[in-house]
PDB file of C-alpha atoms in Angstrom:
ATOM      1  CA  UNK A  72     -88.917 107.976  63.077  1.00 59.00           C
ATOM      2  CA  UNK A  73     -87.330 108.755  59.774  1.00 68.00           C
ATOM      3  CA  UNK A  74     -85.441 105.739  58.397  1.00 92.00           C
ATOM      4  CA  UNK A  75     -81.840 106.857  58.755  1.00 96.00           C
ATOM      5  CA  UNK A  76     -79.002 104.611  59.815  1.00 96.00           C
ATOM      6  CA  UNK A  77     -75.330 105.358  60.304  1.00 97.00           C
ATOM      7  CA  UNK A  78     -72.462 102.913  60.327  1.00 97.00           C
ATOM      8  CA  UNK A  79     -70.337 102.302  62.212  1.00 97.00           C
ATOM      9  CA  UNK A  80     -71.829 103.736  65.369  1.00 97.00           C
ATOM     10  CA  UNK A  81     -68.458 103.834  67.119  1.00 97.00           C
ATOM     11  CA  UNK A  82     -64.952 103.773  65.718  1.00 97.00           C
ATOM     12  CA  UNK A  83     -61.472 104.198  67.093  1.00 97.00           C
ATOM     13  CA  UNK A  84     -58.682 104.732  64.598  1.00 97.00           C
ATOM     14  CA  UNK A  85     -55.179 106.000  64.395  1.00 97.00           C
ATOM     15  CA  UNK A  86     -53.822 109.235  62.992  1.00 97.00           C
ATOM     16  CA  UNK A  87     -53.114 109.019  59.282  1.00 97.00           C
ATOM     17  CA  UNK A  88     -55.483 106.220  58.436  1.00 97.00           C
ATOM     18  CA  UNK A  89     -58.433 106.669  56.042  1.00 96.00           C
ATOM     19  CA  UNK A  90     -61.936 106.346  57.535  1.00 97.00           C
ATOM     20  CA  UNK A  91     -65.304 106.111  55.780  1.00 98.00           C
ATOM     21  CA  UNK A  92     -68.622 106.698  57.501  1.00 98.00           C
ATOM     22  CA  UNK A  93     -71.856 105.621  55.891  1.00 98.00           C
ATOM     23  CA  UNK A  94     -75.315 107.119  56.031  1.00 98.00           C
ATOM     24  CA  UNK A  95     -78.272 105.174  54.671  1.00 98.00           C
ATOM     25  CA  UNK A  96     -81.829 106.428  54.289  1.00 97.00           C
ATOM     26  CA  UNK A  97     -85.049 104.683  53.334  1.00 95.00           C
ATOM     27  CA  UNK A  98     -87.086 107.871  52.906  1.00 91.00           C
ATOM     28  CA  UNK A  99     -86.013 108.704  49.306  1.00 90.00           C
ATOM     29  CA  UNK A 100     -85.243 112.285  50.394  1.00 91.00           C
ATOM     30  CA  UNK A 101     -83.260 114.363  47.956  1.00 90.00           C
ATOM     31  CA  UNK A 102     -81.016 116.225  50.432  1.00 90.00           C
ATOM     32  CA  UNK A 103     -78.453 114.589  52.693  1.00 93.00           C
ATOM     33  CA  UNK A 104     -76.067 116.299  55.098  1.00 94.00           C
ATOM     34  CA  UNK A 105     -73.036 115.463  57.206  1.00 97.00           C
ATOM     35  CA  UNK A 106     -72.445 117.410  60.420  1.00 97.00           C
ATOM     36  CA  UNK A 107     -69.962 117.196  63.213  1.00 97.00           C
ATOM     37  CA  UNK A 108     -70.830 118.064  66.792  1.00 96.00           C
ATOM     38  CA  UNK A 109     -68.227 119.269  69.208  1.00 94.00           C
ATOM     39  CA  UNK A 110     -68.549 120.852  72.669  1.00 87.00           C
ATOM     40  CA  UNK A 111     -68.791 124.613  72.432  1.00 81.00           C
ATOM     41  CA  UNK A 112     -69.312 124.561  68.675  1.00 84.00           C
ATOM     42  CA  UNK A 113     -72.698 122.988  68.240  1.00 84.00           C
ATOM     43  CA  UNK A 114     -73.379 121.283  64.935  1.00 93.00           C
ATOM     44  CA  UNK A 115     -71.335 122.384  61.968  1.00 93.00           C
ATOM     45  CA  UNK A 116     -72.011 121.372  58.382  1.00 93.00           C
ATOM     46  CA  UNK A 117     -69.239 119.404  56.635  1.00 95.00           C
ATOM     47  CA  UNK A 118     -70.727 118.572  53.263  1.00 95.00           C
ATOM     48  CA  UNK A 119     -74.139 118.148  51.813  1.00 92.00           C
ATOM     49  CA  UNK A 120     -75.734 116.541  48.780  1.00 92.00           C
ATOM     50  CA  UNK A 121     -78.708 117.736  46.711  1.00 88.00           C
ATOM     51  CA  UNK A 122     -78.920 114.686  44.497  1.00 89.00           C
ATOM     52  CA  UNK A 123     -77.023 111.692  43.201  1.00 92.00           C
ATOM     53  CA  UNK A 124     -73.467 112.817  42.427  1.00 91.00           C
ATOM     54  CA  UNK A 125     -74.330 116.397  43.405  1.00 92.00           C
ATOM     55  CA  UNK A 126     -72.480 117.584  46.471  1.00 93.00           C
ATOM     56  CA  UNK A 127     -71.219 120.825  47.938  1.00 90.00           C
ATOM     57  CA  UNK A 128     -69.050 121.986  50.819  1.00 91.00           C
ATOM     58  CA  UNK A 129     -70.125 123.184  54.210  1.00 90.00           C
ATOM     59  CA  UNK A 130     -68.276 125.386  56.657  1.00 87.00           C
ATOM     60  CA  UNK A 131     -65.782 122.751  57.897  1.00 93.00           C
ATOM     61  CA  UNK A 132     -65.087 120.658  54.786  1.00 94.00           C
ATOM     62  CA  UNK A 133     -61.228 120.624  54.902  1.00 95.00           C
ATOM     63  CA  UNK A 134     -59.921 117.087  55.314  1.00 96.00           C
ATOM     64  CA  UNK A 135     -63.244 115.512  54.327  1.00 97.00           C
ATOM     65  CA  UNK A 136     -64.683 114.225  51.103  1.00 97.00           C
ATOM     66  CA  UNK A 137     -68.084 112.796  50.253  1.00 97.00           C
ATOM     67  CA  UNK A 138     -69.707 110.661  47.602  1.00 97.00           C
ATOM     68  CA  UNK A 139     -73.294 109.854  46.697  1.00 97.00           C
ATOM     69  CA  UNK A 140     -73.717 107.247  44.017  1.00 95.00           C
ATOM     70  CA  UNK A 141     -77.257 106.260  45.075  1.00 95.00           C
ATOM     71  CA  UNK A 142     -80.123 108.279  46.523  1.00 94.00           C
ATOM     72  CA  UNK A 143     -80.118 106.240  49.679  1.00 96.00           C
ATOM     73  CA  UNK A 144     -76.395 106.346  50.536  1.00 97.00           C
ATOM     74  CA  UNK A 145     -74.112 109.236  51.470  1.00 98.00           C
ATOM     75  CA  UNK A 146     -70.519 108.474  52.373  1.00 98.00           C
ATOM     76  CA  UNK A 147     -68.171 110.666  54.357  1.00 98.00           C
ATOM     77  CA  UNK A 148     -64.422 109.945  54.027  1.00 98.00           C
ATOM     78  CA  UNK A 149     -61.624 111.237  56.142  1.00 97.00           C
ATOM     79  CA  UNK A 150     -58.680 110.813  53.771  1.00 93.00           C
ATOM     80  CA  UNK A 151     -56.047 110.857  56.520  1.00 96.00           C
ATOM     81  CA  UNK A 152     -57.583 111.105  59.969  1.00 97.00           C
ATOM     82  CA  UNK A 153     -56.202 113.601  62.475  1.00 97.00           C
ATOM     83  CA  UNK A 154     -56.918 114.018  66.204  1.00 97.00           C
ATOM     84  CA  UNK A 155     -58.837 117.216  65.455  1.00 96.00           C
ATOM     85  CA  UNK A 156     -61.384 115.069  63.643  1.00 97.00           C
ATOM     86  CA  UNK A 157     -62.326 113.281  66.823  1.00 97.00           C
ATOM     87  CA  UNK A 158     -66.010 114.109  67.085  1.00 97.00           C
ATOM     88  CA  UNK A 159     -69.547 112.872  66.848  1.00 97.00           C
ATOM     89  CA  UNK A 160     -70.753 112.793  63.265  1.00 98.00           C
ATOM     90  CA  UNK A 161     -74.393 113.083  62.339  1.00 97.00           C
ATOM     91  CA  UNK A 162     -76.129 112.495  59.079  1.00 97.00           C
ATOM     92  CA  UNK A 163     -79.356 114.292  58.255  1.00 95.00           C
ATOM     93  CA  UNK A 164     -81.873 114.256  55.449  1.00 93.00           C
ATOM     94  CA  UNK A 165     -84.546 116.595  54.124  1.00 89.00           C
ATOM     95  CA  UNK A 166     -86.956 116.332  51.256  1.00 83.00           C
ATOM     96  CA  UNK A 167     -86.459 119.708  49.617  1.00 71.00           C
ATOM     97  CA  UNK A 168     -84.655 122.978  50.043  1.00 57.00           C
ATOM     98  CA  UNK A 169     -87.820 125.055  50.122  1.00 56.00           C
ATOM     99  CA  UNK A 170     -91.036 124.475  51.988  1.00 53.00           C
ATOM    100  CA  UNK A 171     -92.899 122.303  52.199  1.00 47.00           C
ATOM    101  CA  UNK A 172     -90.740 119.344  53.048  1.00 51.00           C
ATOM    102  CA  UNK A 173     -87.546 120.945  54.286  1.00 79.00           C
ATOM    103  CA  UNK A 174     -87.728 119.592  57.805  1.00 87.00           C
ATOM    104  CA  UNK A 175     -84.456 117.918  58.710  1.00 90.00           C
ATOM    105  CA  UNK A 176     -84.297 114.459  60.239  1.00 93.00           C
ATOM    106  CA  UNK A 177     -81.182 113.114  61.931  1.00 95.00           C
ATOM    107  CA  UNK A 178     -79.505 109.752  62.213  1.00 96.00           C
ATOM    108  CA  UNK A 179     -78.236 108.330  65.529  1.00 95.00           C
ATOM    109  CA  UNK A 180     -74.653 109.549  65.042  1.00 96.00           C
ATOM    110  CA  UNK A 181     -71.181 107.985  64.826  1.00 97.00           C
ATOM    111  CA  UNK A 182     -68.691 108.591  67.579  1.00 97.00           C
ATOM    112  CA  UNK A 183     -65.199 108.718  66.068  1.00 98.00           C
ATOM    113  CA  UNK A 184     -61.998 108.780  68.073  1.00 97.00           C
ATOM    114  CA  UNK A 185     -58.691 109.414  66.347  1.00 97.00           C
ATOM    115  CA  UNK A 186     -55.693 108.461  68.471  1.00 96.00           C
TER     116      UNK A 186
ATOM    117  CA  UNK B 130     -71.938 136.300  58.930  1.00 78.00           C
ATOM    118  CA  UNK B 131     -75.140 134.428  59.652  1.00 85.00           C
ATOM    119  CA  UNK B 132     -75.290 133.219  63.218  1.00 90.00           C
ATOM    120  CA  UNK B 133     -77.747 131.591  65.591  1.00 94.00           C
ATOM    121  CA  UNK B 134     -77.481 132.115  69.318  1.00 95.00           C
ATOM    122  CA  UNK B 135     -79.151 130.391  72.230  1.00 96.00           C
ATOM    123  CA  UNK B 136     -79.155 131.883  75.672  1.00 92.00           C
ATOM    124  CA  UNK B 137     -78.925 130.632  78.377  1.00 92.00           C
ATOM    125  CA  UNK B 138     -76.588 127.736  77.765  1.00 94.00           C
ATOM    126  CA  UNK B 139     -78.122 125.862  80.723  1.00 96.00           C
ATOM    127  CA  UNK B 140     -81.300 126.135  82.713  1.00 96.00           C
ATOM    128  CA  UNK B 141     -82.689 124.321  85.781  1.00 97.00           C
ATOM    129  CA  UNK B 142     -86.360 124.576  86.759  1.00 96.00           C
ATOM    130  CA  UNK B 143     -88.657 122.799  89.191  1.00 97.00           C
ATOM    131  CA  UNK B 144     -91.210 120.374  87.811  1.00 97.00           C
ATOM    132  CA  UNK B 145     -94.474 121.939  86.697  1.00 97.00           C
ATOM    133  CA  UNK B 146     -93.011 125.306  85.747  1.00 96.00           C
ATOM    134  CA  UNK B 147     -93.742 126.874  82.387  1.00 97.00           C
ATOM    135  CA  UNK B 148     -90.566 127.933  80.629  1.00 95.00           C
ATOM    136  CA  UNK B 149     -89.272 129.719  77.563  1.00 96.00           C
ATOM    137  CA  UNK B 150     -86.145 128.879  75.567  1.00 97.00           C
ATOM    138  CA  UNK B 151     -84.715 131.581  73.312  1.00 97.00           C
ATOM    139  CA  UNK B 152     -83.129 131.471  69.898  1.00 97.00           C
ATOM    140  CA  UNK B 153     -81.752 134.555  68.126  1.00 97.00           C
ATOM    141  CA  UNK B 154     -80.577 134.809  64.504  1.00 94.00           C
ATOM    142  CA  UNK B 155     -78.681 137.620  62.822  1.00 91.00           C
ATOM    143  CA  UNK B 156     -80.393 137.660  59.437  1.00 83.00           C
ATOM    144  CA  UNK B 157     -84.175 137.974  59.155  1.00 81.00           C
ATOM    145  CA  UNK B 158     -84.204 136.432  55.654  1.00 84.00           C
ATOM    146  CA  UNK B 159     -84.926 132.848  56.596  1.00 87.00           C
ATOM    147  CA  UNK B 160     -86.940 130.038  55.014  1.00 85.00           C
ATOM    148  CA  UNK B 161     -87.693 128.396  58.295  1.00 89.00           C
ATOM    149  CA  UNK B 162     -86.563 127.708  61.815  1.00 93.00           C
ATOM    150  CA  UNK B 163     -86.538 124.235  63.363  1.00 95.00           C
ATOM    151  CA  UNK B 164     -86.409 123.241  67.030  1.00 97.00           C
ATOM    152  CA  UNK B 165     -84.799 119.951  68.095  1.00 97.00           C
ATOM    153  CA  UNK B 166     -84.319 117.967  71.246  1.00 97.00           C
ATOM    154  CA  UNK B 167     -81.175 115.973  71.942  1.00 96.00           C
ATOM    155  CA  UNK B 168     -80.814 113.483  74.774  1.00 95.00           C
ATOM    156  CA  UNK B 169     -77.290 112.635  75.977  1.00 92.00           C
ATOM    157  CA  UNK B 170     -75.447 110.412  73.535  1.00 89.00           C
ATOM    158  CA  UNK B 171     -78.312 110.442  71.110  1.00 91.00           C
ATOM    159  CA  UNK B 172     -79.242 112.046  67.806  1.00 92.00           C
ATOM    160  CA  UNK B 173     -81.478 115.043  67.287  1.00 95.00           C
ATOM    161  CA  UNK B 174     -85.236 114.678  67.351  1.00 95.00           C
ATOM    162  CA  UNK B 175     -87.276 117.242  65.431  1.00 94.00           C
ATOM    163  CA  UNK B 176     -89.843 119.015  67.628  1.00 96.00           C
ATOM    164  CA  UNK B 177     -91.291 121.857  65.594  1.00 96.00           C
ATOM    165  CA  UNK B 178     -90.680 123.491  62.241  1.00 93.00           C
ATOM    166  CA  UNK B 179     -91.864 127.066  61.649  1.00 92.00           C
ATOM    167  CA  UNK B 180     -91.982 128.348  58.081  1.00 89.00           C
ATOM    168  CA  UNK B 181     -91.103 131.960  57.396  1.00 88.00           C
ATOM    169  CA  UNK B 182     -94.733 132.760  56.673  1.00 89.00           C
ATOM    170  CA  UNK B 183     -95.897 131.408  60.040  1.00 90.00           C
ATOM    171  CA  UNK B 184     -95.879 133.028  63.441  1.00 93.00           C
ATOM    172  CA  UNK B 185     -96.100 129.929  65.590  1.00 95.00           C
ATOM    173  CA  UNK B 186     -96.455 126.161  65.690  1.00 94.00           C
ATOM    174  CA  UNK B 187     -97.822 123.985  68.475  1.00 96.00           C
ATOM    175  CA  UNK B 188     -97.363 120.327  69.397  1.00 95.00           C
ATOM    176  CA  UNK B 189     -98.762 119.112  72.656  1.00 96.00           C
ATOM    177  CA  UNK B 190     -97.149 121.076  75.514  1.00 97.00           C
ATOM    178  CA  UNK B 191     -94.733 122.786  73.087  1.00 97.00           C
ATOM    179  CA  UNK B 192     -95.297 126.098  71.323  1.00 97.00           C
ATOM    180  CA  UNK B 193     -92.707 127.732  69.100  1.00 97.00           C
ATOM    181  CA  UNK B 194     -93.008 131.273  67.857  1.00 97.00           C
ATOM    182  CA  UNK B 195     -91.147 133.150  65.172  1.00 95.00           C
ATOM    183  CA  UNK B 196     -90.543 136.915  64.887  1.00 94.00           C
ATOM    184  CA  UNK B 197     -88.392 137.536  61.859  1.00 91.00           C
ATOM    185  CA  UNK B 198     -88.272 141.329  62.316  1.00 91.00           C
ATOM    186  CA  UNK B 199     -86.600 140.957  65.722  1.00 93.00           C
ATOM    187  CA  UNK B 200     -84.599 137.888  64.671  1.00 94.00           C
ATOM    188  CA  UNK B 201     -85.994 135.781  67.447  1.00 96.00           C
ATOM    189  CA  UNK B 202     -87.722 132.483  68.054  1.00 97.00           C
ATOM    190  CA  UNK B 203     -88.934 131.094  71.336  1.00 97.00           C
ATOM    191  CA  UNK B 204     -89.866 127.567  72.437  1.00 97.00           C
ATOM    192  CA  UNK B 205     -92.447 127.515  75.179  1.00 97.00           C
ATOM    193  CA  UNK B 206     -92.768 124.395  77.280  1.00 97.00           C
ATOM    194  CA  UNK B 207     -95.852 124.179  79.455  1.00 97.00           C
ATOM    195  CA  UNK B 208     -95.993 122.280  82.720  1.00 97.00           C
ATOM    196  CA  UNK B 209     -92.445 120.976  82.490  1.00 97.00           C
ATOM    197  CA  UNK B 210     -91.682 117.390  83.527  1.00 97.00           C
ATOM    198  CA  UNK B 211     -88.437 115.617  84.419  1.00 97.00           C
ATOM    199  CA  UNK B 212     -88.691 113.787  81.086  1.00 97.00           C
ATOM    200  CA  UNK B 213     -88.275 117.142  79.327  1.00 97.00           C
ATOM    201  CA  UNK B 214     -84.706 117.259  80.559  1.00 98.00           C
ATOM    202  CA  UNK B 215     -82.492 117.413  77.443  1.00 97.00           C
ATOM    203  CA  UNK B 216     -80.591 119.831  75.266  1.00 97.00           C
ATOM    204  CA  UNK B 217     -82.743 121.923  72.968  1.00 98.00           C
ATOM    205  CA  UNK B 218     -81.296 123.243  69.746  1.00 97.00           C
ATOM    206  CA  UNK B 219     -82.647 125.607  67.103  1.00 97.00           C
ATOM    207  CA  UNK B 220     -81.534 125.788  63.484  1.00 94.00           C
ATOM    208  CA  UNK B 221     -82.273 128.411  60.903  1.00 92.00           C
ATOM    209  CA  UNK B 222     -82.355 127.979  57.102  1.00 88.00           C
ATOM    210  CA  UNK B 223     -81.373 131.289  55.586  1.00 84.00           C
ATOM    211  CA  UNK B 224     -82.472 132.377  52.129  1.00 78.00           C
ATOM    212  CA  UNK B 225     -79.244 133.977  51.035  1.00 74.00           C
ATOM    213  CA  UNK B 226     -76.451 131.795  49.845  1.00 65.00           C
ATOM    214  CA  UNK B 227     -76.844 128.035  49.505  1.00 65.00           C
ATOM    215  CA  UNK B 228     -79.354 126.050  51.504  1.00 66.00           C
ATOM    216  CA  UNK B 229     -77.456 125.385  54.690  1.00 77.00           C
ATOM    217  CA  UNK B 230     -78.875 125.172  58.155  1.00 86.00           C
ATOM    218  CA  UNK B 231     -77.105 127.146  60.878  1.00 90.00           C
ATOM    219  CA  UNK B 232     -77.434 125.719  64.396  1.00 93.00           C
ATOM    220  CA  UNK B 233     -77.330 127.342  67.771  1.00 94.00           C
ATOM    221  CA  UNK B 234     -75.182 125.735  70.448  1.00 92.00           C
ATOM    222  CA  UNK B 235     -78.189 124.699  72.457  1.00 95.00           C
ATOM    223  CA  UNK B 236     -79.768 125.159  75.841  1.00 97.00           C
ATOM    224  CA  UNK B 237     -79.290 122.322  78.320  1.00 96.00           C
ATOM    225  CA  UNK B 238     -82.495 121.987  80.341  1.00 97.00           C
ATOM    226  CA  UNK B 239     -82.882 120.144  83.629  1.00 97.00           C
ATOM    227  CA  UNK B 240     -86.326 119.771  85.164  1.00 97.00           C
ATOM    228  CA  UNK B 241     -86.081 118.897  88.829  1.00 96.00           C
ATOM    229  CA  UNK B 242     -88.597 116.498  90.387  1.00 94.00           C
TER     230      UNK B 242
END
């Protein structure tokens, strides 16, 4: 299994509070991604990173920000959590954008509940 | 808009049956297509990755094919087992725009003993 960990694995928070989720990899892969998974929507890309301090938006980026100060860590921040952000969040990594090496590997997920 | 569709959303089969899961995509310009398995409450496990230059990939009882001209990929599972019960997702990496994977919503498979 690819070395990807996510923390915390579960979190319950209140509306309006800031929340930061962490993704850590030991594979030294260049690309890192944050997805959310919701029933009926599948996985949707929030933000991704193609290198240290290089990030870009996905299709559902509103209300989220990211940072990547080291190759191994990719942080997802909900500036002011809302109930619509209740979801399961997955981090993924891949080595390169073009083959070979663009197979994606996923972390175990973080279940976030916003009350 | 680039989209990936998986039909059916759910499927039940008796143990031992060979089965095919379908994945359709709207744009034939893809780098690759990846198949995943997801068990309840778990992350995604990569099963097979097919590059745009390939027609199929095999791993054990799994075989994935890719037909870009028709915008379709299939995952063939031979001699299904109860342990194959899971949700299967496909994801396409399109060449136009930035490098973002688009996922289907998955097919939930149940193999009955």
